[in-house]
mmCIF file of C-alpha atoms and ligand atoms in Angstrom:
data_model
loop_
_atom_site.group_PDB
_atom_site.id
_atom_site.type_symbol
_atom_site.label_atom_id
_atom_site.label_comp_id
_atom_site.label_asym_id
_atom_site.label_seq_id
_atom_site.Cartn_x
_atom_site.Cartn_y
_atom_site.Cartn_z
ATOM 1 C CA MET A 1 -0.164 0.118 -0.237
ATOM 2 C CA ASN A 2 1.243 3.613 -1.139
ATOM 3 C CA GLU A 3 1.517 6.755 1.068
ATOM 4 C CA PRO A 4 -0.756 8.583 1.994
ATOM 5 C CA LEU A 5 -0.185 11.675 -0.616
ATOM 6 C CA ILE A 6 -2.857 13.767 1.635
ATOM 7 C CA ARG A 7 -3.028 14.009 5.648
ATOM 8 C CA LEU A 8 -5.566 15.590 7.316
ATOM 9 C CA GLU A 9 -6.083 15.299 11.557
ATOM 10 C CA HIS A 10 -8.812 16.377 12.956
ATOM 11 C CA LEU A 11 -9.787 19.046 10.367
ATOM 12 C CA ASN A 12 -12.108 21.973 11.711
ATOM 13 C CA THR A 13 -13.000 24.515 9.094
ATOM 14 C CA TRP A 14 -16.259 26.531 10.756
ATOM 15 C CA PHE A 15 -17.154 30.816 9.099
ATOM 16 C CA PRO A 16 -18.643 32.549 11.880
ATOM 17 C CA ASN A 17 -21.793 34.226 11.911
ATOM 18 C CA ASP A 18 -21.667 37.056 12.729
ATOM 19 C CA LYS A 19 -18.115 39.733 12.568
ATOM 20 C CA PRO A 20 -18.716 42.069 15.862
ATOM 21 C CA ILE A 21 -16.646 44.522 15.888
ATOM 22 C CA LEU A 22 -14.734 43.323 19.773
ATOM 23 C CA GLY A 23 -15.132 39.415 20.716
ATOM 24 C CA LYS A 24 -15.930 36.262 18.889
ATOM 25 C CA PRO A 25 -18.768 35.151 17.249
ATOM 26 C CA SER A 26 -21.623 33.379 19.215
ATOM 27 C CA SER A 27 -21.969 30.871 16.993
ATOM 28 C CA TRP A 28 -20.416 29.186 13.863
ATOM 29 C CA VAL A 29 -21.435 27.385 10.357
ATOM 30 C CA LYS A 30 -19.613 23.611 11.497
ATOM 31 C CA ALA A 31 -19.173 23.203 7.465
ATOM 32 C CA VAL A 32 -16.023 20.084 8.468
ATOM 33 C CA SER A 33 -16.143 19.303 11.647
ATOM 34 C CA ASP A 34 -13.398 17.134 12.720
ATOM 35 C CA VAL A 35 -11.742 15.524 9.691
ATOM 36 C CA SER A 36 -9.501 13.242 10.247
ATOM 37 C CA LEU A 37 -9.099 11.698 6.341
ATOM 38 C CA ASP A 38 -6.161 10.294 4.785
ATOM 39 C CA ILE A 39 -6.052 10.397 0.562
ATOM 40 C CA ILE A 40 -3.946 7.677 0.277
ATOM 41 C CA GLU A 41 -0.801 8.743 -3.331
ATOM 42 C CA GLY A 42 -2.246 7.156 -6.811
ATOM 43 C CA GLU A 43 -6.041 6.304 -5.568
ATOM 44 C CA CYS A 44 -8.964 8.353 -5.837
ATOM 45 C CA LEU A 45 -10.925 8.859 -3.535
ATOM 46 C CA GLY A 46 -15.261 9.987 -3.475
ATOM 47 C CA LEU A 47 -16.426 11.872 -0.860
ATOM 48 C CA VAL A 48 -20.316 12.171 -0.427
ATOM 49 C CA GLY A 49 -22.704 13.076 0.560
ATOM 50 C CA GLU A 50 -25.993 15.527 0.410
ATOM 51 C CA SER A 51 -26.239 18.916 -1.114
ATOM 52 C CA GLY A 52 -25.269 21.231 1.657
ATOM 53 C CA CYS A 53 -23.722 18.803 3.888
ATOM 54 C CA GLY A 54 -18.737 20.578 3.837
ATOM 55 C CA LYS A 55 -17.690 18.435 0.689
ATOM 56 C CA SER A 56 -16.816 21.067 -0.502
ATOM 57 C CA THR A 57 -15.841 22.896 1.419
ATOM 58 C CA LEU A 58 -13.362 19.798 2.662
ATOM 59 C CA GLY A 59 -12.113 19.892 -0.995
ATOM 60 C CA ARG A 60 -11.503 23.974 -0.362
ATOM 61 C CA ALA A 61 -9.885 23.017 2.238
ATOM 62 C CA ILE A 62 -7.429 21.074 1.869
ATOM 63 C CA LEU A 63 -6.116 23.125 -1.300
ATOM 64 C CA ARG A 64 -5.987 25.817 0.967
ATOM 65 C CA LEU A 65 -8.964 27.863 -0.522
ATOM 66 C CA ALA A 66 -11.622 28.190 2.251
ATOM 67 C CA PRO A 67 -9.727 28.948 5.909
ATOM 68 C CA LEU A 68 -8.249 26.619 8.537
ATOM 69 C CA TYR A 69 -10.261 26.579 11.694
ATOM 70 C CA SER A 70 -7.902 23.647 13.561
ATOM 71 C CA GLY A 71 -7.056 21.461 12.764
ATOM 72 C CA GLU A 72 -3.590 20.062 10.311
ATOM 73 C CA ILE A 73 -3.123 19.584 6.337
ATOM 74 C CA ARG A 74 -0.352 16.932 5.256
ATOM 75 C CA PHE A 75 1.242 17.316 1.634
ATOM 76 C CA MET A 76 3.811 15.031 1.656
ATOM 77 C CA GLY A 77 4.581 14.663 4.767
ATOM 78 C CA ASP A 78 4.328 18.848 4.819
ATOM 79 C CA ASP A 79 2.044 21.309 6.826
ATOM 80 C CA ILE A 80 0.674 23.173 4.422
ATOM 81 C CA GLY A 81 -1.959 24.129 7.054
ATOM 82 C CA LYS A 82 -0.690 27.539 8.452
ATOM 83 C CA LEU A 83 1.920 28.270 5.488
ATOM 84 C CA SER A 84 0.300 31.959 3.019
ATOM 85 C CA GLY A 85 1.983 33.440 0.278
ATOM 86 C CA LYS A 86 4.815 32.517 -0.879
ATOM 87 C CA ARG A 87 5.546 29.399 0.797
ATOM 88 C CA LEU A 88 2.733 27.983 0.992
ATOM 89 C CA LYS A 89 3.298 29.127 -3.001
ATOM 90 C CA PRO A 90 5.214 25.612 -4.572
ATOM 91 C CA TYR A 91 2.498 23.178 -2.945
ATOM 92 C CA ARG A 92 -0.303 25.288 -4.776
ATOM 93 C CA SER A 93 0.507 24.157 -7.748
ATOM 94 C CA ARG A 94 0.775 20.542 -7.414
ATOM 95 C CA MET A 95 -3.464 21.292 -5.787
ATOM 96 C CA GLN A 96 -5.752 21.709 -8.047
ATOM 97 C CA MET A 97 -8.967 20.984 -8.551
ATOM 98 C CA VAL A 98 -12.113 21.110 -11.299
ATOM 99 C CA PHE A 99 -15.193 22.742 -11.040
ATOM 100 C CA GLN A 100 -18.642 21.820 -11.493
ATOM 101 C CA ASP A 101 -20.174 24.812 -14.321
ATOM 102 C CA PRO A 102 -16.609 24.302 -16.947
ATOM 103 C CA LYS A 103 -18.238 27.632 -18.347
ATOM 104 C CA ALA A 104 -18.550 29.546 -15.561
ATOM 105 C CA SER A 105 -14.283 28.219 -14.891
ATOM 106 C CA LEU A 106 -13.488 29.401 -18.398
ATOM 107 C CA ASN A 107 -12.780 33.300 -19.325
ATOM 108 C CA PRO A 108 -15.040 33.461 -22.345
ATOM 109 C CA LYS A 109 -12.514 36.526 -23.492
ATOM 110 C CA MET A 110 -9.540 33.958 -23.497
ATOM 111 C CA THR A 111 -8.708 31.843 -26.166
ATOM 112 C CA ILE A 112 -7.705 28.586 -25.038
ATOM 113 C CA PHE A 113 -3.685 28.641 -25.843
ATOM 114 C CA LYS A 114 -3.858 32.563 -23.551
ATOM 115 C CA ILE A 115 -5.987 29.739 -20.400
ATOM 116 C CA LEU A 116 -3.172 27.571 -20.336
ATOM 117 C CA SER A 117 -1.059 29.792 -20.081
ATOM 118 C CA GLU A 118 -1.436 31.641 -17.236
ATOM 119 C CA ALA A 119 -1.549 27.829 -15.848
ATOM 120 C CA LEU A 120 1.248 27.103 -17.104
ATOM 121 C CA VAL A 121 3.293 30.756 -14.918
ATOM 122 C CA LEU A 122 2.945 28.735 -12.208
ATOM 123 C CA ASN A 123 5.128 25.502 -13.220
ATOM 124 C CA SER A 124 8.171 26.099 -12.963
ATOM 125 C CA GLY A 125 9.430 23.498 -14.779
ATOM 126 C CA VAL A 126 8.389 25.681 -18.111
ATOM 127 C CA VAL A 127 10.792 28.628 -18.973
ATOM 128 C CA LYS A 128 7.980 31.348 -21.946
ATOM 129 C CA GLU A 129 9.124 29.699 -24.826
ATOM 130 C CA ASP A 130 8.212 26.739 -24.245
ATOM 131 C CA TYR A 131 3.929 28.211 -24.173
ATOM 132 C CA LEU A 132 2.909 26.738 -26.799
ATOM 133 C CA GLU A 133 5.149 23.573 -27.674
ATOM 134 C CA GLN A 134 3.375 22.986 -24.109
ATOM 135 C CA ALA A 135 0.078 23.553 -24.450
ATOM 136 C CA VAL A 136 -0.673 21.490 -27.510
ATOM 137 C CA LYS A 137 0.883 18.435 -25.231
ATOM 138 C CA LEU A 138 -1.484 18.788 -22.820
ATOM 139 C CA LEU A 139 -4.489 19.021 -25.362
ATOM 140 C CA HIS A 140 -3.756 15.949 -26.925
ATOM 141 C CA LEU A 141 -3.223 14.635 -22.715
ATOM 142 C CA VAL A 142 -7.255 15.690 -23.011
ATOM 143 C CA ASP A 143 -8.011 14.150 -26.492
ATOM 144 C CA LEU A 144 -8.572 17.531 -27.613
ATOM 145 C CA ARG A 145 -7.265 18.795 -31.743
ATOM 146 C CA PRO A 146 -4.602 21.588 -31.235
ATOM 147 C CA GLU A 147 -5.806 23.103 -34.015
ATOM 148 C CA HIS A 148 -8.225 24.662 -31.831
ATOM 149 C CA ILE A 149 -5.569 25.718 -29.259
ATOM 150 C CA TYR A 150 -6.786 30.204 -30.474
ATOM 151 C CA ARG A 151 -10.845 29.380 -30.669
ATOM 152 C CA PHE A 152 -12.476 31.098 -27.411
ATOM 153 C CA PRO A 153 -14.482 28.777 -24.898
ATOM 154 C CA HIS A 154 -18.066 29.189 -26.411
ATOM 155 C CA GLU A 155 -16.806 27.983 -29.703
ATOM 156 C CA PHE A 156 -16.856 23.928 -27.696
ATOM 157 C CA SER A 157 -18.693 21.871 -26.087
ATOM 158 C CA GLY A 158 -19.982 21.493 -22.207
ATOM 159 C CA GLY A 159 -18.047 17.748 -22.698
ATOM 160 C CA GLN A 160 -14.995 19.872 -25.106
ATOM 161 C CA GLN A 161 -14.961 22.477 -21.906
ATOM 162 C CA GLN A 162 -14.094 20.316 -18.745
ATOM 163 C CA ARG A 163 -11.041 18.384 -20.871
ATOM 164 C CA ILE A 164 -10.035 21.895 -21.605
ATOM 165 C CA CYS A 165 -10.272 22.395 -17.612
ATOM 166 C CA ILE A 166 -8.717 19.357 -16.849
ATOM 167 C CA ALA A 167 -5.848 20.306 -19.268
ATOM 168 C CA ARG A 168 -5.497 23.604 -17.072
ATOM 169 C CA ALA A 169 -5.233 21.546 -13.799
ATOM 170 C CA LEU A 170 -2.671 19.490 -15.666
ATOM 171 C CA ALA A 171 0.128 22.428 -16.469
ATOM 172 C CA THR A 172 0.190 23.294 -13.722
ATOM 173 C CA ASP A 173 2.131 19.713 -12.750
ATOM 174 C CA PRO A 174 0.231 18.602 -10.005
ATOM 175 C CA LYS A 175 0.150 15.321 -7.929
ATOM 176 C CA PHE A 176 -3.458 15.747 -6.936
ATOM 177 C CA ILE A 177 -6.781 16.935 -8.249
ATOM 178 C CA VAL A 178 -10.264 16.822 -6.955
ATOM 179 C CA PHE A 179 -13.114 17.062 -8.508
ATOM 180 C CA ASP A 180 -15.533 18.447 -7.373
ATOM 181 C CA GLU A 181 -18.685 17.243 -9.054
ATOM 182 C CA ALA A 182 -16.898 17.619 -12.195
ATOM 183 C CA THR A 183 -19.668 15.768 -14.122
ATOM 184 C CA SER A 184 -21.859 16.912 -12.977
ATOM 185 C CA ALA A 185 -22.919 19.215 -15.339
ATOM 186 C CA LEU A 186 -22.675 17.159 -17.904
ATOM 187 C CA ASP A 187 -25.357 14.304 -20.146
ATOM 188 C CA VAL A 188 -24.430 10.393 -19.569
ATOM 189 C CA SER A 189 -22.767 9.987 -22.439
ATOM 190 C CA VAL A 190 -20.718 12.870 -21.892
ATOM 191 C CA GLN A 191 -20.178 11.837 -18.000
ATOM 192 C CA ALA A 192 -18.381 8.348 -19.183
ATOM 193 C CA GLN A 193 -16.467 9.680 -21.547
ATOM 194 C CA VAL A 194 -14.791 12.447 -19.074
ATOM 195 C CA ILE A 195 -14.001 9.633 -15.905
ATOM 196 C CA ASN A 196 -12.773 7.341 -18.799
ATOM 197 C CA LEU A 197 -10.203 10.346 -20.090
ATOM 198 C CA MET A 198 -9.712 10.962 -15.915
ATOM 199 C CA LYS A 199 -8.964 7.436 -15.602
ATOM 200 C CA ALA A 200 -6.939 7.428 -18.579
ATOM 201 C CA LEU A 201 -4.678 10.822 -16.743
ATOM 202 C CA GLN A 202 -4.705 9.278 -13.447
ATOM 203 C CA ASP A 203 -2.617 6.112 -14.162
ATOM 204 C CA LYS A 204 -0.774 7.864 -17.014
ATOM 205 C CA LEU A 205 0.095 10.710 -14.825
ATOM 206 C CA ASN A 206 0.183 9.090 -11.597
ATOM 207 C CA LEU A 207 -1.921 10.855 -9.824
ATOM 208 C CA THR A 208 -4.046 10.961 -6.951
ATOM 209 C CA TYR A 209 -7.858 12.104 -7.066
ATOM 210 C CA LEU A 210 -10.150 13.964 -4.387
ATOM 211 C CA PHE A 211 -13.898 12.527 -6.495
ATOM 212 C CA ILE A 212 -16.828 15.187 -4.044
ATOM 213 C CA SER A 213 -19.956 14.506 -5.867
ATOM 214 C CA HIS A 214 -23.783 13.386 -4.306
ATOM 215 C CA ASP A 215 -24.588 10.310 -6.415
ATOM 216 C CA LEU A 216 -23.584 7.851 -4.780
ATOM 217 C CA SER A 217 -23.760 5.247 -7.808
ATOM 218 C CA ILE A 218 -21.431 7.065 -10.050
ATOM 219 C CA MET A 219 -18.878 6.447 -7.542
ATOM 220 C CA GLU A 220 -18.986 2.885 -8.389
ATOM 221 C CA HIS A 221 -17.219 3.348 -11.682
ATOM 222 C CA VAL A 222 -15.278 5.915 -10.660
ATOM 223 C CA CYS A 223 -13.661 4.802 -6.878
ATOM 224 C CA LYS A 224 -11.354 2.890 -4.578
ATOM 225 C CA ARG A 225 -12.175 3.988 -1.612
ATOM 226 C CA VAL A 226 -15.461 6.227 -0.649
ATOM 227 C CA ALA A 227 -15.528 8.748 2.413
ATOM 228 C CA VAL A 228 -19.608 9.445 3.504
ATOM 229 C CA MET A 229 -19.925 12.884 4.316
ATOM 230 C CA TYR A 230 -23.229 13.997 6.440
ATOM 231 C CA ALA A 231 -23.419 17.372 8.828
ATOM 232 C CA GLY A 232 -19.484 18.560 8.440
ATOM 233 C CA GLU A 233 -18.638 14.959 9.611
ATOM 234 C CA ILE A 234 -17.009 11.811 7.766
ATOM 235 C CA ILE A 235 -19.530 9.056 8.879
ATOM 236 C CA GLU A 236 -17.937 6.230 7.266
ATOM 237 C CA VAL A 237 -15.036 4.935 5.045
ATOM 238 C CA GLN A 238 -14.503 1.918 3.198
ATOM 239 C CA ASP A 239 -13.689 0.434 0.356
ATOM 240 C CA ALA A 240 -15.138 0.970 -3.271
ATOM 241 C CA ASP A 241 -16.449 -2.534 -3.498
ATOM 242 C CA ALA A 242 -17.731 -2.916 0.244
ATOM 243 C CA LEU A 243 -19.163 0.522 0.556
ATOM 244 C CA PHE A 244 -21.610 -0.598 -2.581
ATOM 245 C CA ALA A 245 -21.794 -4.749 -1.546
ATOM 246 C CA SER A 246 -22.544 -4.007 2.217
ATOM 247 C CA PRO A 247 -22.856 -0.182 3.588
ATOM 248 C CA ARG A 248 -22.448 -0.254 7.766
ATOM 249 C CA HIS A 249 -24.227 2.842 8.637
ATOM 250 C CA PRO A 250 -27.194 3.643 8.578
ATOM 251 C CA TYR A 251 -26.653 7.101 6.859
ATOM 252 C CA THR A 252 -25.505 5.477 3.761
ATOM 253 C CA LYS A 253 -27.900 2.757 3.052
ATOM 254 C CA ALA A 254 -30.056 4.534 3.416
ATOM 255 C CA LEU A 255 -27.728 6.909 0.543
ATOM 256 C CA LYS A 256 -27.063 4.256 -1.246
ATOM 257 C CA ASN A 257 -31.235 2.778 -1.158
ATOM 258 C CA ALA A 258 -31.818 6.475 -2.477
ATOM 259 C CA VAL A 259 -30.250 6.428 -5.891
ATOM 260 C CA PRO A 260 -32.771 6.495 -8.369
ATOM 261 C CA ILE A 261 -34.262 2.109 -10.261
ATOM 262 C CA ALA A 262 -36.400 1.672 -12.286
ATOM 263 C CA ASP A 263 -38.394 -0.346 -10.475
ATOM 264 C CA PRO A 264 -40.895 2.314 -8.361
ATOM 265 C CA GLU A 265 -42.557 -0.615 -6.156
ATOM 266 C CA PHE A 266 -38.690 -2.042 -5.912
ATOM 267 C CA ARG A 267 -37.735 1.751 -4.640
ATOM 268 C CA ASN A 268 -40.995 1.828 -1.664
ATOM 269 C CA GLU A 269 -39.386 -1.124 -0.769
ATOM 270 C CA LEU A 270 -36.148 0.064 -0.195
ATOM 271 C CA GLY A 271 -37.201 3.035 1.975
ATOM 272 C CA ILE A 272 -35.910 6.188 1.581
ATOM 273 C CA LEU A 273 -33.995 9.335 3.100
ATOM 274 C CA LYS A 274 -36.822 11.148 4.995
ATOM 275 C CA GLY A 275 -36.043 14.765 6.393
ATOM 276 C CA GLU A 276 -33.661 17.740 5.949
ATOM 277 C CA VAL A 277 -30.504 17.699 5.763
ATOM 278 C CA PRO A 278 -29.476 19.626 9.256
ATOM 279 C CA LYS A 279 -28.395 23.049 8.767
ATOM 280 C CA LEU A 280 -24.524 23.214 9.846
ATOM 281 C CA SER A 281 -24.894 25.997 12.568
ATOM 282 C CA ASP A 282 -27.003 24.155 14.071
ATOM 283 C CA PRO A 283 -26.647 20.957 13.593
ATOM 284 C CA PRO A 284 -28.883 17.902 15.489
ATOM 285 C CA PRO A 285 -26.933 17.433 19.086
ATOM 286 C CA GLY A 286 -25.326 13.986 19.308
ATOM 287 C CA CYS A 287 -25.323 11.879 16.438
ATOM 288 C CA HIS A 288 -26.033 14.378 13.570
ATOM 289 C CA PHE A 289 -28.133 11.259 11.842
ATOM 290 C CA HIS A 290 -30.563 10.400 14.579
ATOM 291 C CA PRO A 291 -33.710 12.297 13.541
ATOM 292 C CA ARG A 292 -33.896 10.738 10.679
ATOM 293 C CA CYS A 293 -32.461 7.525 11.739
ATOM 294 C CA ASP A 294 -34.583 3.846 11.578
ATOM 295 C CA TYR A 295 -32.493 2.554 14.119
ATOM 296 C CA SER A 296 -31.690 5.482 16.033
ATOM 297 C CA GLN A 297 -32.382 5.444 20.371
ATOM 298 C CA ASP A 298 -31.663 7.157 23.720
ATOM 299 C CA ILE A 299 -27.708 7.093 23.427
ATOM 300 C CA CYS A 300 -27.804 8.566 20.233
ATOM 301 C CA LYS A 301 -30.173 12.008 20.770
ATOM 302 C CA LYS A 302 -26.875 12.374 23.543
ATOM 303 C CA GLU A 303 -23.494 11.013 22.410
ATOM 304 C CA ASN A 304 -21.910 11.680 18.944
ATOM 305 C CA PRO A 305 -20.155 8.255 18.203
ATOM 306 C CA LEU A 306 -16.965 8.090 17.978
ATOM 307 C CA VAL A 307 -14.965 6.680 15.408
ATOM 308 C CA SER A 308 -14.904 2.431 14.845
ATOM 309 C CA GLU A 309 -12.429 0.633 12.620
ATOM 310 C CA THR A 310 -14.084 -1.318 10.940
ATOM 311 C CA GLY A 311 -10.418 -2.169 8.638
ATOM 312 C CA TYR A 312 -7.625 -1.313 6.443
ATOM 313 C CA ASN A 313 -7.945 2.878 6.120
ATOM 314 C CA SER A 314 -12.094 2.081 7.028
ATOM 315 C CA TRP A 315 -14.275 2.469 9.209
ATOM 316 C CA VAL A 316 -17.753 3.114 10.970
ATOM 317 C CA ARG A 317 -18.823 6.580 13.256
ATOM 318 C CA CYS A 318 -22.134 4.865 14.782
ATOM 319 C CA HIS A 319 -23.297 3.856 18.320
ATOM 320 C CA PHE A 320 -24.021 0.714 17.476
ATOM 321 C CA HIS A 321 -22.660 -0.954 14.634
ATOM 322 C CA GLU A 322 -21.417 -3.591 15.983
ATOM 323 C CA GLN A 323 -25.202 -4.652 16.883
ATOM 324 C CA LEU A 324 -27.192 -3.897 14.090
ATOM 325 C CA TRP A 325 -24.220 -4.895 10.931
ATOM 326 C CA THR A 326 -24.916 -8.738 11.852
ATOM 327 C CA LYS A 327 -24.838 -12.063 8.990
ATOM 328 C CA GLY A 328 -22.076 -9.650 6.749
ATOM 329 C CA GLU A 329 -25.169 -6.341 6.299
ATOM 330 C CA LEU A 330 -27.515 -3.943 8.195
ATOM 331 C CA ILE A 331 -30.272 -6.157 9.709
ATOM 332 C CA ASP A 332 -34.029 -5.186 9.083
ATOM 333 C CA ASN A 333 -34.631 -2.136 10.924
ATOM 334 C CA LYS A 334 -37.739 -4.277 13.174
ATOM 335 C CA GLU A 335 -35.349 -6.545 14.596
ATOM 336 C CA SER A 336 -33.343 -4.074 15.864
ATOM 337 C CA SER A 337 -36.762 -1.703 17.506
HETATM 338 FE FE1 LIG B 23 -28.733 6.254 14.038
HETATM 339 FE FE2 LIG B 23 -27.826 6.256 16.393
HETATM 340 FE FE3 LIG B 23 -26.369 5.224 14.984
HETATM 341 FE FE4 LIG B 23 -26.476 8.179 14.404
HETATM 342 S S1 LIG B 23 -25.548 6.538 15.866
HETATM 343 S S2 LIG B 23 -26.143 6.362 12.686
HETATM 344 S S3 LIG B 23 -28.289 7.266 15.586
HETATM 345 S S4 LIG B 23 -27.952 4.165 15.064
#
């Protein structure tokens, strides 16, 4: 097994609800709460959860694009959480992000060559005279035609625009890329093509990915390991195969059952996620999932469960995971009452 490329230790990203002139804010939006997680070199780690659970903030926090309230971010062993300015700059170029909306990510007034050149400035291994040659290489890497290098973003389809965004991310010679819902806005067939490209690039360039999505079903095709996020916390991490075959946390099970399936009768039998996603400024006490959990008991309303290891780099946060997860799967909720 490879070493962790990224190690997060008790990471907290909180935003103040108010900004008093004197003293501390009265309350905080805890977008990322006490997250400890390794991202192994060369892996594609999935990060899944409903909208508003804090997963995009976590992706941005790792790249130091969101404020760090407390905790550690280690990249290749170096603690980058407290770095800023010139000392952070060399790390920034090794970590990139690809966003959901490629159209909004590309400056409509710039040609593709200009867009890629702007990113190549951050690559200390490339001199200005070689920008055109490098930009052509980048277009080849993402299967776009180099003769289109002087075109503008609007002259490309959505899928092609996302390929340009990926080329721009690669321009800085990164080791780690966060894909934040990067395929969510694309048609299904285009989505598959972009995912295949991502996988091919990962193998070719030995990249490490964090793949963020609200859609658990897509993780199965992309990720080796999946982390599940709820109300700012990571509540389960498992190998993707194990997680899809038999999730251990009641929320993951509900998330899996909420994946759209063709037969509505079967869907009703499985049940879907009930209730609202909690506010990050005021999550329920105890286990944040308890108001929506079919297995909730008194202790769940008072105490937030600790992490229980279930294997190498795998764990779950639930008071009753051992009692509930028997015979290789979560028991039916009626049996647990
Ligand atoms: Fe459900 Fe309790 Fe486990 Fe939370 S700790 S997931 S409420 S059983």
